[in-house]
mmCIF file of N, CA and C in Angstrom:
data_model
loop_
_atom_site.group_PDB
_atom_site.id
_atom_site.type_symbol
_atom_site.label_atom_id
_atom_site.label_comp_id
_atom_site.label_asym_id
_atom_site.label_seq_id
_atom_site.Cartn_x
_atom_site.Cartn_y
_atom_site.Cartn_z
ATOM 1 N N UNK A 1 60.395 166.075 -169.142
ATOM 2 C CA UNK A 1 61.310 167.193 -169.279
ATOM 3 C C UNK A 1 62.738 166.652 -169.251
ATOM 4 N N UNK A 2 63.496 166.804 -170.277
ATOM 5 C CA UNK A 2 65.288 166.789 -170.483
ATOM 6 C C UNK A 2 65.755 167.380 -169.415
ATOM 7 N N UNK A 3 66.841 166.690 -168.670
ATOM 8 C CA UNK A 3 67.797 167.429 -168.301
ATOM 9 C C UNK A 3 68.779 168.214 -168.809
ATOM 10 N N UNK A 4 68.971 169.566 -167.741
ATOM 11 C CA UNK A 4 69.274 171.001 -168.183
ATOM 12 C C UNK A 4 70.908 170.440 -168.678
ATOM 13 N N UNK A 5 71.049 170.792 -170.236
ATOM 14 C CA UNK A 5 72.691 170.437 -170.112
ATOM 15 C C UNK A 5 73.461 171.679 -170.152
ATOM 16 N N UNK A 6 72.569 172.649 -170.323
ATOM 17 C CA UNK A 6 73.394 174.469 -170.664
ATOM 18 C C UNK A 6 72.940 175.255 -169.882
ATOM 19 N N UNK A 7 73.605 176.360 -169.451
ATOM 20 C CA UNK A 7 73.017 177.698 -168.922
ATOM 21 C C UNK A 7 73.558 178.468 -169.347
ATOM 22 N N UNK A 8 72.737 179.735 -169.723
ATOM 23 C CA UNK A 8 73.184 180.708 -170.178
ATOM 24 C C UNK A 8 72.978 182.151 -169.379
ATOM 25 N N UNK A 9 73.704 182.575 -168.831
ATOM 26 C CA UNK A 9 73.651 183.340 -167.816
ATOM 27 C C UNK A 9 73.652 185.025 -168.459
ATOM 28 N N UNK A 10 72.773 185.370 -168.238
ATOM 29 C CA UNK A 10 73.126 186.935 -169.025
ATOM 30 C C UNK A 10 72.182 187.690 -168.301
ATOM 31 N N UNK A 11 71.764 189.054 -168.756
ATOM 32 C CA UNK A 11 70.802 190.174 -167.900
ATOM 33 C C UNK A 11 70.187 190.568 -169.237
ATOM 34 N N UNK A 12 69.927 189.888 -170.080
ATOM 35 C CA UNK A 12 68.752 189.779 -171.631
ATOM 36 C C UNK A 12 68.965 189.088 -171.935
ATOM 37 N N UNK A 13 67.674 187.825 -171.755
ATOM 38 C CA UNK A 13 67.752 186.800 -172.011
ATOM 39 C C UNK A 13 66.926 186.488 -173.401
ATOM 40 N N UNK A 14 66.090 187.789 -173.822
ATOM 41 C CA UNK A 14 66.000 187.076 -175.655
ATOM 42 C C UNK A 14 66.891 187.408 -176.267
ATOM 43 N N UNK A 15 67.482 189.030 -175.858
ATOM 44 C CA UNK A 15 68.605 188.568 -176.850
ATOM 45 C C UNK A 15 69.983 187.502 -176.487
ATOM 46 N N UNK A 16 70.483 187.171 -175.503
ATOM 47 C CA UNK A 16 71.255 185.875 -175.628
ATOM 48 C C UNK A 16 70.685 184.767 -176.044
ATOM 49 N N UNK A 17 69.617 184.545 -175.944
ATOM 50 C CA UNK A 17 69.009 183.457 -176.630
ATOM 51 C C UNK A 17 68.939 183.324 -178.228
ATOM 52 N N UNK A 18 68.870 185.079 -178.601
ATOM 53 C CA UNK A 18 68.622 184.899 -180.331
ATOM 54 C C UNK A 18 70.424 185.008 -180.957
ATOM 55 N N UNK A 19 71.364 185.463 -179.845
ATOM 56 C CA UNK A 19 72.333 185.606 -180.134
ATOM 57 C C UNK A 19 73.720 184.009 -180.011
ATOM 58 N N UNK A 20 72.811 182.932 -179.125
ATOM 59 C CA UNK A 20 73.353 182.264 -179.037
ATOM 60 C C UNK A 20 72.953 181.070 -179.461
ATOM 61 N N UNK A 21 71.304 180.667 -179.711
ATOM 62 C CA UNK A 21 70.843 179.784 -180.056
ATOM 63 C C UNK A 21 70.380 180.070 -181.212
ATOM 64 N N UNK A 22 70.297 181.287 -181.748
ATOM 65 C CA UNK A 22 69.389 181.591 -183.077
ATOM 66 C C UNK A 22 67.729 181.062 -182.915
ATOM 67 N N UNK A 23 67.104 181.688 -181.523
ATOM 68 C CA UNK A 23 65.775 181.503 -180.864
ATOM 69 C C UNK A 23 65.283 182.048 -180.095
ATOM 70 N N UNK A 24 64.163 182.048 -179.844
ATOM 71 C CA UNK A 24 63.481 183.051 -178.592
ATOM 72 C C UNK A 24 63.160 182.747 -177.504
ATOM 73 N N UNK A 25 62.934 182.906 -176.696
ATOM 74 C CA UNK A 25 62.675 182.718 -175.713
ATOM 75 C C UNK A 25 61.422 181.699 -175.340
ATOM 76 N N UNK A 26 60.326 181.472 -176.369
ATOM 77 C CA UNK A 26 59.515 180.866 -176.491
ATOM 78 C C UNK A 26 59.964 179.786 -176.845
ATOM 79 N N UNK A 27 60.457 179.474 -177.747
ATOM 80 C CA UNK A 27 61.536 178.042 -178.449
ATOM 81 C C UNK A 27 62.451 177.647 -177.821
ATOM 82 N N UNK A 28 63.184 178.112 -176.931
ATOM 83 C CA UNK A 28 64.103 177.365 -176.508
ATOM 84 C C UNK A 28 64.348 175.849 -176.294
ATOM 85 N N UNK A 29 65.407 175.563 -176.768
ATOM 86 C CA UNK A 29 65.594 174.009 -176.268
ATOM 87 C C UNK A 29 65.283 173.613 -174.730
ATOM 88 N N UNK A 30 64.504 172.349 -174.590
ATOM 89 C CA UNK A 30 64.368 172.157 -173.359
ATOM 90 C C UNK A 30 65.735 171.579 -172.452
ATOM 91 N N UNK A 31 67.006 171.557 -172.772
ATOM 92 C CA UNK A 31 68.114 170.734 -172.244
ATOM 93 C C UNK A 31 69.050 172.364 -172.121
ATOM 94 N N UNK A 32 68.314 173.322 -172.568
ATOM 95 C CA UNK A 32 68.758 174.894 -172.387
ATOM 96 C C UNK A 32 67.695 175.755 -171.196
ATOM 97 N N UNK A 33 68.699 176.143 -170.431
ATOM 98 C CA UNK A 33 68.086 177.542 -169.250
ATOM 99 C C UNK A 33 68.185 178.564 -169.384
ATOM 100 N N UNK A 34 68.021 179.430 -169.362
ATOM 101 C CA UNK A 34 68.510 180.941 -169.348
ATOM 102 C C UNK A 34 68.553 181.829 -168.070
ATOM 103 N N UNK A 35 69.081 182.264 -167.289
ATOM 104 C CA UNK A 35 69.263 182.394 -166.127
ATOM 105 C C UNK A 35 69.333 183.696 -166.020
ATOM 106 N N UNK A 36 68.500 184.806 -165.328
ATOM 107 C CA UNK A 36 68.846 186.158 -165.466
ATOM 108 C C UNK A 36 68.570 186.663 -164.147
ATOM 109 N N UNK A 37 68.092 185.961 -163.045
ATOM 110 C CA UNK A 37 68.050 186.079 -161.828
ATOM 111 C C UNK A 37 69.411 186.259 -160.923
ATOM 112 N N UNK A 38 69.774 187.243 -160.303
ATOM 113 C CA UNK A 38 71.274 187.203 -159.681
ATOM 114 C C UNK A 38 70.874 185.941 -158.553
ATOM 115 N N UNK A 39 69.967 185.814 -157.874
ATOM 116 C CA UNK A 39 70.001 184.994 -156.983
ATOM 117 C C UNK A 39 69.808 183.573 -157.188
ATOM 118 N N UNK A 40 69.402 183.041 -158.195
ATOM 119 C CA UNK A 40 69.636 182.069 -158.812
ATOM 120 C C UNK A 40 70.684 181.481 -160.001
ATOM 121 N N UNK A 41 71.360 182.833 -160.153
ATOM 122 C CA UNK A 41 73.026 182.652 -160.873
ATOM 123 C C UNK A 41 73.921 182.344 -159.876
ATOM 124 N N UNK A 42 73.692 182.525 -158.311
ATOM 125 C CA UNK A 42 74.452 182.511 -156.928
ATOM 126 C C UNK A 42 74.315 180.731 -156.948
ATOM 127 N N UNK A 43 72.827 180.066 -156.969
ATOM 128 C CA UNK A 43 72.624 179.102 -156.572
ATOM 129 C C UNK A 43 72.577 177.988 -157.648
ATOM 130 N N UNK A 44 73.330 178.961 -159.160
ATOM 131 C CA UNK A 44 74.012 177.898 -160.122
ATOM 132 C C UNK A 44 74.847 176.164 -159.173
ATOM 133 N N UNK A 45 74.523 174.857 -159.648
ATOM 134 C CA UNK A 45 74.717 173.988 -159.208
ATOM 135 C C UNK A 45 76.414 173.612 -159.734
ATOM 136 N N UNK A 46 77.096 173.282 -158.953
ATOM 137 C CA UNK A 46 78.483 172.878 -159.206
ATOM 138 C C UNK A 46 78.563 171.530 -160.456
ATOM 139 N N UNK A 47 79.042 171.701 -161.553
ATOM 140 C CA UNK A 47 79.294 170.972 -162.715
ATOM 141 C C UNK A 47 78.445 171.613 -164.195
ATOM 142 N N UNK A 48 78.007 172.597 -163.361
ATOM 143 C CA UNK A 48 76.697 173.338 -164.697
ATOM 144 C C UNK A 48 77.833 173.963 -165.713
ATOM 145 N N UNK A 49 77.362 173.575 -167.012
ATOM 146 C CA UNK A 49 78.282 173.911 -168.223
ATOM 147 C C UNK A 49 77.286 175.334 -168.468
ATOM 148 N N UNK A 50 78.083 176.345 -168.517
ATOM 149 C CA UNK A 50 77.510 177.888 -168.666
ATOM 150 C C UNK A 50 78.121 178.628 -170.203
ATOM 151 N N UNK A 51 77.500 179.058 -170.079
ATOM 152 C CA UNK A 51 78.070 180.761 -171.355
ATOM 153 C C UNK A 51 77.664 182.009 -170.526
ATOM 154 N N UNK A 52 78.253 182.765 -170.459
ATOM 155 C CA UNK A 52 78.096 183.887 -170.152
ATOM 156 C C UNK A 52 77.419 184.692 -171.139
ATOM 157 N N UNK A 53 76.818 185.473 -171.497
ATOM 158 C CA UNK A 53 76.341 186.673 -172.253
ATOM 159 C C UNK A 53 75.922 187.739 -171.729
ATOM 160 N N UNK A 54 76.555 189.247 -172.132
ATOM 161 C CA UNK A 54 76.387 190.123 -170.988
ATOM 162 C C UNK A 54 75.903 191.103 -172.274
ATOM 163 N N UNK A 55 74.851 192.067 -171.898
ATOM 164 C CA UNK A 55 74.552 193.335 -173.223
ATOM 165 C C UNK A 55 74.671 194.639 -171.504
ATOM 166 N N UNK A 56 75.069 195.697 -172.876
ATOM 167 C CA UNK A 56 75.073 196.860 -172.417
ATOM 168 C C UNK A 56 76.454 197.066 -171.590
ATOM 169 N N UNK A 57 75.979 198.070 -170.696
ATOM 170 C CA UNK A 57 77.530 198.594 -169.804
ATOM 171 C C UNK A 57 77.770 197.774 -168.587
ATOM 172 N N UNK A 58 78.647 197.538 -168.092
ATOM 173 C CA UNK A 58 79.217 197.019 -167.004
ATOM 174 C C UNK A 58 78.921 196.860 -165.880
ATOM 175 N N UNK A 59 78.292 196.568 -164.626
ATOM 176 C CA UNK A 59 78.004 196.489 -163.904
ATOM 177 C C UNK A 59 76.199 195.760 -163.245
ATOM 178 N N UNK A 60 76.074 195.281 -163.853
ATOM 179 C CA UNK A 60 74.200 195.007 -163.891
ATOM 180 C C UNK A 60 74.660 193.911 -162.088
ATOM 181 N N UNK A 61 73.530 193.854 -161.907
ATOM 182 C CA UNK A 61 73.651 192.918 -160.600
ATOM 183 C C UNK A 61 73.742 191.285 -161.200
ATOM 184 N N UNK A 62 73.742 191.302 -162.171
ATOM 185 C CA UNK A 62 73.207 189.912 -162.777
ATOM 186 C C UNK A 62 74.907 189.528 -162.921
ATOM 187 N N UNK A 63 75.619 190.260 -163.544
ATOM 188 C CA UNK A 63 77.152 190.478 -164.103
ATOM 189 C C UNK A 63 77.515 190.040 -162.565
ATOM 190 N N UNK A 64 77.306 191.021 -161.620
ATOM 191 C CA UNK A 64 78.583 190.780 -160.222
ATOM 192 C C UNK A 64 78.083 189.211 -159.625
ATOM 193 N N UNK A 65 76.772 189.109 -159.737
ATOM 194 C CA UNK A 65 76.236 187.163 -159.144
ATOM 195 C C UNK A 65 77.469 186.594 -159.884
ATOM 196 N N UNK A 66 77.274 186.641 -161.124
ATOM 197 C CA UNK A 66 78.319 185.683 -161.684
ATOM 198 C C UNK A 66 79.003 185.455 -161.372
ATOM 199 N N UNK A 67 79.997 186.649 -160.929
ATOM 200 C CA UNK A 67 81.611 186.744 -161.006
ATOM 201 C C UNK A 67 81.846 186.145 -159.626
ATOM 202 N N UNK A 68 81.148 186.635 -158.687
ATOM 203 C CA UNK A 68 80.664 186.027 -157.326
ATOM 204 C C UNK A 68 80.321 184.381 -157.062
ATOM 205 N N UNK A 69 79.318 183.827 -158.829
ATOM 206 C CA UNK A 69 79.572 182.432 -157.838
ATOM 207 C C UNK A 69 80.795 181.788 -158.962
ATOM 208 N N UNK A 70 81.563 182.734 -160.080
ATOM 209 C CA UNK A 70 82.849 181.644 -160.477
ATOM 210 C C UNK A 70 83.256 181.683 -159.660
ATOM 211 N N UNK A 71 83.556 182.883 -158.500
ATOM 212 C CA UNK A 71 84.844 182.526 -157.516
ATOM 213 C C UNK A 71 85.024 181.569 -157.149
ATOM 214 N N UNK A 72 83.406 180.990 -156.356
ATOM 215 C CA UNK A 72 83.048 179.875 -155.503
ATOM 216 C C UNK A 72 83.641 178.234 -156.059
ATOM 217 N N UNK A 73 83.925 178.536 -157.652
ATOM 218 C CA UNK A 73 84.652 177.501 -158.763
ATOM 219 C C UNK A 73 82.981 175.982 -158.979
ATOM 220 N N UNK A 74 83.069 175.058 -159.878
ATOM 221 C CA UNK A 74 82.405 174.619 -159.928
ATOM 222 C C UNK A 74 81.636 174.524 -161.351
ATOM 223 N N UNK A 75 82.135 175.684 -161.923
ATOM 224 C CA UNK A 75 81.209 176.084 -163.046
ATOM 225 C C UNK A 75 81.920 175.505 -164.254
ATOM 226 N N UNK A 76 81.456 175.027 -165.005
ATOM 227 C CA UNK A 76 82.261 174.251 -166.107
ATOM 228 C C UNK A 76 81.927 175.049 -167.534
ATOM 229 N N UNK A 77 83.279 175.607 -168.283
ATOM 230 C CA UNK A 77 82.888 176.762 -169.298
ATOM 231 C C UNK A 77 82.944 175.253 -170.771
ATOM 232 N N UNK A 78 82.692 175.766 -172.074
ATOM 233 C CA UNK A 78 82.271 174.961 -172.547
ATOM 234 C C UNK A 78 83.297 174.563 -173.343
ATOM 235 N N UNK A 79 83.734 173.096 -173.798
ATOM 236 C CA UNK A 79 84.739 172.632 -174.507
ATOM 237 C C UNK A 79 85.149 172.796 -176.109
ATOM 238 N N UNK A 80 85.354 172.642 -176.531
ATOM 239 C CA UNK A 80 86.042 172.821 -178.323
ATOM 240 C C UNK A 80 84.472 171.908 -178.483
ATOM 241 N N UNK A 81 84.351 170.634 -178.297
ATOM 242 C CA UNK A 81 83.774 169.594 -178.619
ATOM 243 C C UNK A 81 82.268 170.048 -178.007
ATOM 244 N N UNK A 82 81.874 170.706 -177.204
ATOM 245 C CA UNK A 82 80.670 171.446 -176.827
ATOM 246 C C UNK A 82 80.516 172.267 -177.738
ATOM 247 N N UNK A 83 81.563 173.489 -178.512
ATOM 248 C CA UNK A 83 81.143 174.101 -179.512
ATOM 249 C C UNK A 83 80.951 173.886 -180.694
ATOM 250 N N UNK A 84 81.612 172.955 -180.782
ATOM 251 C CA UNK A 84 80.636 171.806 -182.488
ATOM 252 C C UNK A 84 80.082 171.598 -182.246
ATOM 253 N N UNK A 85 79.407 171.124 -181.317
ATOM 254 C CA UNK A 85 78.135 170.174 -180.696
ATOM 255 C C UNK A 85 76.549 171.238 -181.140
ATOM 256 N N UNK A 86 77.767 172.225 -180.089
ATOM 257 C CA UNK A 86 76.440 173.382 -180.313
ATOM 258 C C UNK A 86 76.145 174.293 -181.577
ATOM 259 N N UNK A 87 77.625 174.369 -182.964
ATOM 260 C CA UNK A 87 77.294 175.087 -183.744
ATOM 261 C C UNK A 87 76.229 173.730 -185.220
ATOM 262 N N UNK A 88 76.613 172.759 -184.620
ATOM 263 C CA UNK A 88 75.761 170.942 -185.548
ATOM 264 C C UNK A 88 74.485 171.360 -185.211
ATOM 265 N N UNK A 89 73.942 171.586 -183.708
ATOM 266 C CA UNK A 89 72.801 171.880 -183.824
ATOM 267 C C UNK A 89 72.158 172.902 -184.382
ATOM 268 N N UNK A 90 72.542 173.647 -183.873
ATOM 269 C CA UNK A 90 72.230 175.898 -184.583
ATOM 270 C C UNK A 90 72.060 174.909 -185.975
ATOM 271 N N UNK A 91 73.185 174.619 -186.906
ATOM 272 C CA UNK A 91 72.673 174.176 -188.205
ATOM 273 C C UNK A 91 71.942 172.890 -188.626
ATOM 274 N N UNK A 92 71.614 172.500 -188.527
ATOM 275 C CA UNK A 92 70.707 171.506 -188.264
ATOM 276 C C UNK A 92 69.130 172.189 -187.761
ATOM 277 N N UNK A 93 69.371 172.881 -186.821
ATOM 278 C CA UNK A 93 67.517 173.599 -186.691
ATOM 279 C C UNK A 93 67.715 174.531 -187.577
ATOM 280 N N UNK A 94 68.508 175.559 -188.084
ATOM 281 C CA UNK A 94 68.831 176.092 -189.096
ATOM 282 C C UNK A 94 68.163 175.704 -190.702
ATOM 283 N N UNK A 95 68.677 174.871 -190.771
ATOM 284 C CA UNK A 95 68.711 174.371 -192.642
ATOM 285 C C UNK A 95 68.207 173.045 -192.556
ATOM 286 N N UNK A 96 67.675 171.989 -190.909
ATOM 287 C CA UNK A 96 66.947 170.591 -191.395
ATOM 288 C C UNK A 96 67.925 169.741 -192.093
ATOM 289 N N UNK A 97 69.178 170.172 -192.060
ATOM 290 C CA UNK A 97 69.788 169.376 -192.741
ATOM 291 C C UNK A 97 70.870 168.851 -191.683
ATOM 292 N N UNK A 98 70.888 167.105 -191.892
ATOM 293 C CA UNK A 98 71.624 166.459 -191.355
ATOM 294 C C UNK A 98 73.296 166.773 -190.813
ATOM 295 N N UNK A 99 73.701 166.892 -189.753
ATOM 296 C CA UNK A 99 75.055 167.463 -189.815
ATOM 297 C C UNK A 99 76.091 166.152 -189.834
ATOM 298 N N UNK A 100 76.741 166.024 -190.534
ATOM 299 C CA UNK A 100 77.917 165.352 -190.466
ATOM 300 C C UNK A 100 79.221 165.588 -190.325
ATOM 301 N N UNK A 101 79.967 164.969 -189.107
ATOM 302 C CA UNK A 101 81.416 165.624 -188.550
ATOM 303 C C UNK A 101 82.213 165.489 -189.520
ATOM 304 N N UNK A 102 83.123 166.129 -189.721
ATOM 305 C CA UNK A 102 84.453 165.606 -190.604
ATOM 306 C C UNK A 102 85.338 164.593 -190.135
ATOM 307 N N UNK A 103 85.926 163.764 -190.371
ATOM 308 C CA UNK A 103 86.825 162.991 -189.625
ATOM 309 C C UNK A 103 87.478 163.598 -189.408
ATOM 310 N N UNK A 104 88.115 162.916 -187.940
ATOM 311 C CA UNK A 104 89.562 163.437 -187.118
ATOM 312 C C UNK A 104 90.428 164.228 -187.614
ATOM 313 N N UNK A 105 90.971 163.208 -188.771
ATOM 314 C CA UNK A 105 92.012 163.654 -188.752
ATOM 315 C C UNK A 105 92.095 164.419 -190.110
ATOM 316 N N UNK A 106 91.023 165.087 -190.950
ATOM 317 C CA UNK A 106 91.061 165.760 -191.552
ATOM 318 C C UNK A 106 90.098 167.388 -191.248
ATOM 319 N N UNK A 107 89.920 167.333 -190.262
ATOM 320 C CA UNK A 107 88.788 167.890 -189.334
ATOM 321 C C UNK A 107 90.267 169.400 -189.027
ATOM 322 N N UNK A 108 89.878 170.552 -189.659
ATOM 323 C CA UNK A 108 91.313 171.955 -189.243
ATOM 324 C C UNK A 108 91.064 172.296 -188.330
ATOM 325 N N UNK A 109 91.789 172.907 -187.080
ATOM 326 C CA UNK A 109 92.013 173.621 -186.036
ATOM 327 C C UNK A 109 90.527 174.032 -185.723
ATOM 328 N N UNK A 110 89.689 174.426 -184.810
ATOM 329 C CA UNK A 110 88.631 175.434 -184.293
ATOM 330 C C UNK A 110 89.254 176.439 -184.422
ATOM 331 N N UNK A 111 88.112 177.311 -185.477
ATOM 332 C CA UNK A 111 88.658 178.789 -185.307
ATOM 333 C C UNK A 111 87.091 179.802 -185.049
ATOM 334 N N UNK A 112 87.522 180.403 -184.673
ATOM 335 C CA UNK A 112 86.586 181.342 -184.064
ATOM 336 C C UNK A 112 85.408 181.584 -184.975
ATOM 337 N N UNK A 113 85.523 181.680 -186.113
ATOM 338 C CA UNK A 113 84.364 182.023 -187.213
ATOM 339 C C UNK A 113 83.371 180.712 -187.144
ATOM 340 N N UNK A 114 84.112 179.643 -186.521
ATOM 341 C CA UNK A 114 83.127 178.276 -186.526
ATOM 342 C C UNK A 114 82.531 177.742 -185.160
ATOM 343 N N UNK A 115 82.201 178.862 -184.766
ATOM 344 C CA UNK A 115 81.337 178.909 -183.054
ATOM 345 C C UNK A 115 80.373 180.076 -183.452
ATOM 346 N N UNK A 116 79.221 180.161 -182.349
ATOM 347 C CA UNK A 116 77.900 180.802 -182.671
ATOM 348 C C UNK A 116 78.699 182.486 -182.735
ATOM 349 N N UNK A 117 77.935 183.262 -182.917
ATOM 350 C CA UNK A 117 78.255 184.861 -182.334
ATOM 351 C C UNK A 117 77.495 184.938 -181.009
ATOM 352 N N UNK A 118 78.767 184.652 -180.120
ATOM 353 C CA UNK A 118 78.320 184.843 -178.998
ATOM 354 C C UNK A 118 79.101 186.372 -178.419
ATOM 355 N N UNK A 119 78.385 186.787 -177.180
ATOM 356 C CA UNK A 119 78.982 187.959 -176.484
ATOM 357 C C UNK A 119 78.596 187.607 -175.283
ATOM 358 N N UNK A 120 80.505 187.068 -175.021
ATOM 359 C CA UNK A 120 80.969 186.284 -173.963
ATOM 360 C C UNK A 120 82.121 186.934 -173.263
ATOM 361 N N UNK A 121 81.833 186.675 -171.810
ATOM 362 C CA UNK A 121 83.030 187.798 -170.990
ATOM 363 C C UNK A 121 83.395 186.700 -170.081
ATOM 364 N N UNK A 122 84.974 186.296 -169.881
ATOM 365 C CA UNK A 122 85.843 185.608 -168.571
ATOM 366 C C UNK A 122 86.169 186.883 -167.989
ATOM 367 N N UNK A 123 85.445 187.439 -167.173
ATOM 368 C CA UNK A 123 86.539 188.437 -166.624
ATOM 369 C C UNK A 123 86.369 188.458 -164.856
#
């Protein structure tokens, strides 16, 4: 078994999974968690690279764990270079087709249309 390099913390975990990995719950990558337990979103480990994904209205118990263990700090949200990482793969299990970076220095700004559709809350 891979070590866990993602968590994805939400209170529906196929759909953050089909919304963030383009997969189910059955497929998931093994170096991917999905976390929908409040008491085990509490006992998230300090350096864990997370996404948030939240469905529906405001308040679920799963939502306040969270917010409860960012306070605690520790949680590492994901970098520019994590979200290529992660939109190379999506295409790549996608289309089987090899991803190749652009070079540096012809490589434009990250813009939002070139990360997954995620539904993601800092709040």
């Amino acid at each position: 078994m891979s070590k866990i390099r993602l968590f994805i913390v939400t209170n529906d975990p196929e759909r953050a999974l089909g919304e963030t990995l383009g997969c189910a719950t059955t497929n998931a990558p093994e170096w991917c968690r999905v976390v929908s337990d409040p008491v085990e979103i509490l006992r998230l480990p300090s350096g864990s690279k997370c996404i948030g994904a939240w469905f529906g209205r405001d308040g679920s118990a799963q939502e306040s764990a969270w917010r409860e263990r960012r306070l605690v700090g520790g949680i590492v949200f994901l970098t520019d270079e994590d979200w290529q990482g992660l939109s190379a793969w999506i295409a790549k299990r996608k289309g089987g087709a090899e991803f190749t970076a652009p070079e540096p220095s012809a490589m434009p700004p990250p813009a939002a249309a070139t990360r997954p559709n995620l539904v993601q809350q800092f709040t």
